[in-house]
Amino acid sequence: MSILPGAIKDSQGIVDVYADALGFSPEKMRTVLDKSLLAPMFLSFPIKKNISLEEISLIKTHSREIKGVTLEARPYRYYPLGDLLCHLVGVTGEISSSELEKVGRAGYRPGDYVGKTGIEKEYEPYLRGEEGWEQIEIDAKGRHLASLRRKPAKPGADIVLTIDSSFQRFVEESFTERAGSVVVVDPDTGRILAMVSKPGFDPNLFSPSISERNWKSLNSDPLHPLENRSIRGLYPPASTFKIVTAFADLAEGAISPEKNLFCSGELELGGQVYRCWNQHGHGNVNLHRALVESCDVYFYELGLKLGADRMAKYASLFGLGKPTGIELSQELPGLIPTNFWKERNYGTFIKDGENVTIGIGQGYTLATPIQLAMMTAALANGGNIMRPYLVDEIKSHDGTPIFHQTPVVKWSIKPDPRNWEQIRKAMLDVVQDRAGTGKKCRIPGLNVHAKTGTSQVISVKDKSKSEEEVPYHERTHAMFVAFVDDQPKKIAVVVIIEHGGGGGKTAAPLARKIICRYYGLPDRGDLRE
């Protein structure tokens, strides 16, 4: 139901006849009317959507005596896949005043629906299409006499995504935990093959507009289902960051990779004890064994030797601490701490104890799943940092090509081949070695390279409790990054399970399922023995 301001003859009559019938108070009806009078005189101003048959009958009944009230059919979205891909596709909503000011000249008007998030927002100009119109002749009683001129409406363009919905559905249904993210990418091109953020929501709730009850329900959910964790989830990367620390060491020569350091299970520094995840210690470990077994003490020492600024230099090379440039504007940059950043925000430089925790990807360090995916992709493709993308092509409604995606190399790391190979060999043994922390991702016939991570969210004093005895929000995040690059088609995978426990225990098996599905292999489960 809309108001046509230029046709109003009796505004009080509108209030008297319609306010109560539409469920408005007289004051609210008057306010809506006054607001409509600020709009252009010959443009309809919507005042109520989804009206009932009884309300339609009422308007028809009074159409001759009360001028200025009209009925309009407006298109709105239907999402046949429900919550599948909800964070990528996004939602539409009624155009706001500020949006109308920005795009008013493009033919938008009050009451129009525009993309608010995701692909809907980023590609709104392509998806919108063009409205049609018809000029007709009517008699004094409003009866249709003839059609004078007509311009047919044009549908919007077709957006072809990089994602196979059946693969996406498999990944989403395999993610049975409460919250987290999975990103799967083609390392050579940056094509996103699957992107999951859990929990999700049904975008049909927003079409044409979300009810107050549903809005409150989504906003009060402590798991924040509206948040796209894949591009906005900020997590300490934990031991997956040891790849960066190791790479920095090989490039800078802080500790010889052949040199053994002794892990007793803890490191004491300035009266503070920093514990290894293995409370019994790993004994003597070199860089390779430290990566394979994810020895914290070794990387504490390495973080101390390198310092935050040198680690930040190589983290930045891998694309951490900055948006990846995926075509979703709400992406967050993460955080890679430096002395400059610490001094600017806290008035002091990074201390030794903080260097220790940065070395294992904890402390201030924060990364998003999509950043970790592109870091992993670079390890698979020889060092190219690719710009990830979701749209392969755009075609007009008649099939005419409008846009075709071309992979973009943002920059290349250009590593020393020997250093590169040492990192890759260690990542292979993370999965293949009996002591490797990622052995639950072992797949016969595939050389899976990986790194596990277990991200602490709070400092836990009592280590005697089992994972199940710790409150959900205090449990560690399970993380896993992996790639396969010796097959005709390559893959890089990142799995993050919020409060999911150890990365090797819960995230690695999920990555194994996804990789098996991608290569059409049976998942034979845990093959450690």
Steps between C-alpha positions, in 0.01 A plus 500: 500500500642836396416867513512713186552848652388693192160325499403562864183705539397415855787396728277488811269264313795265442575504871138441594441214258829314501685554829306255715449250216876486431592472866640855523416755766357826358821676608722249320282515188528878503879483540527261204285727289706807590815309411355396164428864416875569508549256211459603133128563429466239229708223651325242717611475862457153656335492843425131556626175346351152477147623551218253542212427264265685738724807489509485120120481493476802730722711274307393189171583670606856584712567191247740343426707806849513653764598249872450540505143636629244251591135480833392350661167430871514584752225422706347778756225535441134559803288593429139398815367672396639840794550733751344259749773399303752707804708600633515144177573319388749768160661534298788361304758691308821451718784384590743780492877480878523484517233227230682308703819510803320361327314218187711443612602155527137399120471505441369852201617699363456854390145568742341251701200610878503471783266596605548861771237542703246302474459124160668514671820613819485296325424172179695556537706176519177295226313687249785505378494141274773364142577585247512220207735462179540302309814407127433485184693426216489754156654519358726770417195714854364480415221256773383261431609142823452308872436530693792350867422560687224676858425603552140614699430814849350469621234742832540675818326392600145593787478749693174464678409824817295531325267743345165415190487720520121546858528631402795717207301640732208580740728686218673688336174601835354607549792736292373791654715773329807641713775348799556275609533142632301205663655194600289199692663217673414172859604580597584141214738427352617831158358403299435815368143477305503826458749779309413812420711804305335778244554634304646211149628439224477242521812278132454412432644847613836358288487189318726456569616858590326823254495787592665827488165678738332253735799506520492879553126495794522256657796677473353848647163398835473687650315202437800269357317196496817287880535522699366204783343696695409186585865434425661838588235755816612684688207653847462647650279226680297768741237370402550136703822540812289568527470121565875489739493796694211342514680165627814674769296673617337177519839329660686791717224647401562860550134595658244270227257387731208581565617855320307771326685781388313810133504591435401860135587471540863600708814463568732793552865409508793742322304770225395262458138392390435140380143458517271198179320401696180576550533876760220494710685243625403155866461597752613238330637188624682191284722281359207302398300806368814668263559209399135466428461873399866544742555790407824675828539690705497178283778354507693828877514458465588133254780573738639757794495255307647208297767677155624399610726216684232307213253548257769384708556186451140389140480622429798276673322210251216546213749491414498870389823666330645193178431305537242224292707258220246455193669353320526836541848645453408864830310523718574807879535481608302806800613704873432483663681793814709458691729735354800316147368549560422870658840570219681320223311682656431841786751527763229537691255282445125476659312786693174493210304644278632222753401234485150645124475454505665158740225386222244546223718355344607829498830687388792289520311170165463321419358157186420305430160341521646148847644578622161623353342187697732272817445706454125456427545130831684459683204652334277239554718193864596551461831681232698315257693717180481299198724528211268595180532305144370499367612163612320185295697252204729448260456211204709395157335505537413128840336557720786380831495693549805723796397714736205519729457798877488454717368787712771659841447659526772763870435560749215516705403802793367292652283771836326502404158353686316778307687769173442320567128473585472869165650597311282254683184612412572861135563409491167316636324808242672720260258330721205400728467804387283794572790735340759271218698659291485180508125441119477515502662157700219340342387171647205306621612158508871582789709629318726742711782646361657815547680828286470809408773746330514838412855585461602863221750562580557868790408724402170661665439835351160576632260234367193679147545364392311192370694201144406586539635855600847378213745426433524126612861460831425678596205282774538240432555129597209275689609186639319199655622174580255220574477129551243224702621201624188320168413335352633173271717708636658815328596821569705813275462803461688829281364778428692820268354760423746778555344841558170323804390700824385333550574131644158426216330686189669358592730209734259317233225451262757353769621258561135404131452414500812286817407312373144439174638362686742275710220345217248495677270744339293776561635847656208686511684829793528735794299357759582765583136562 
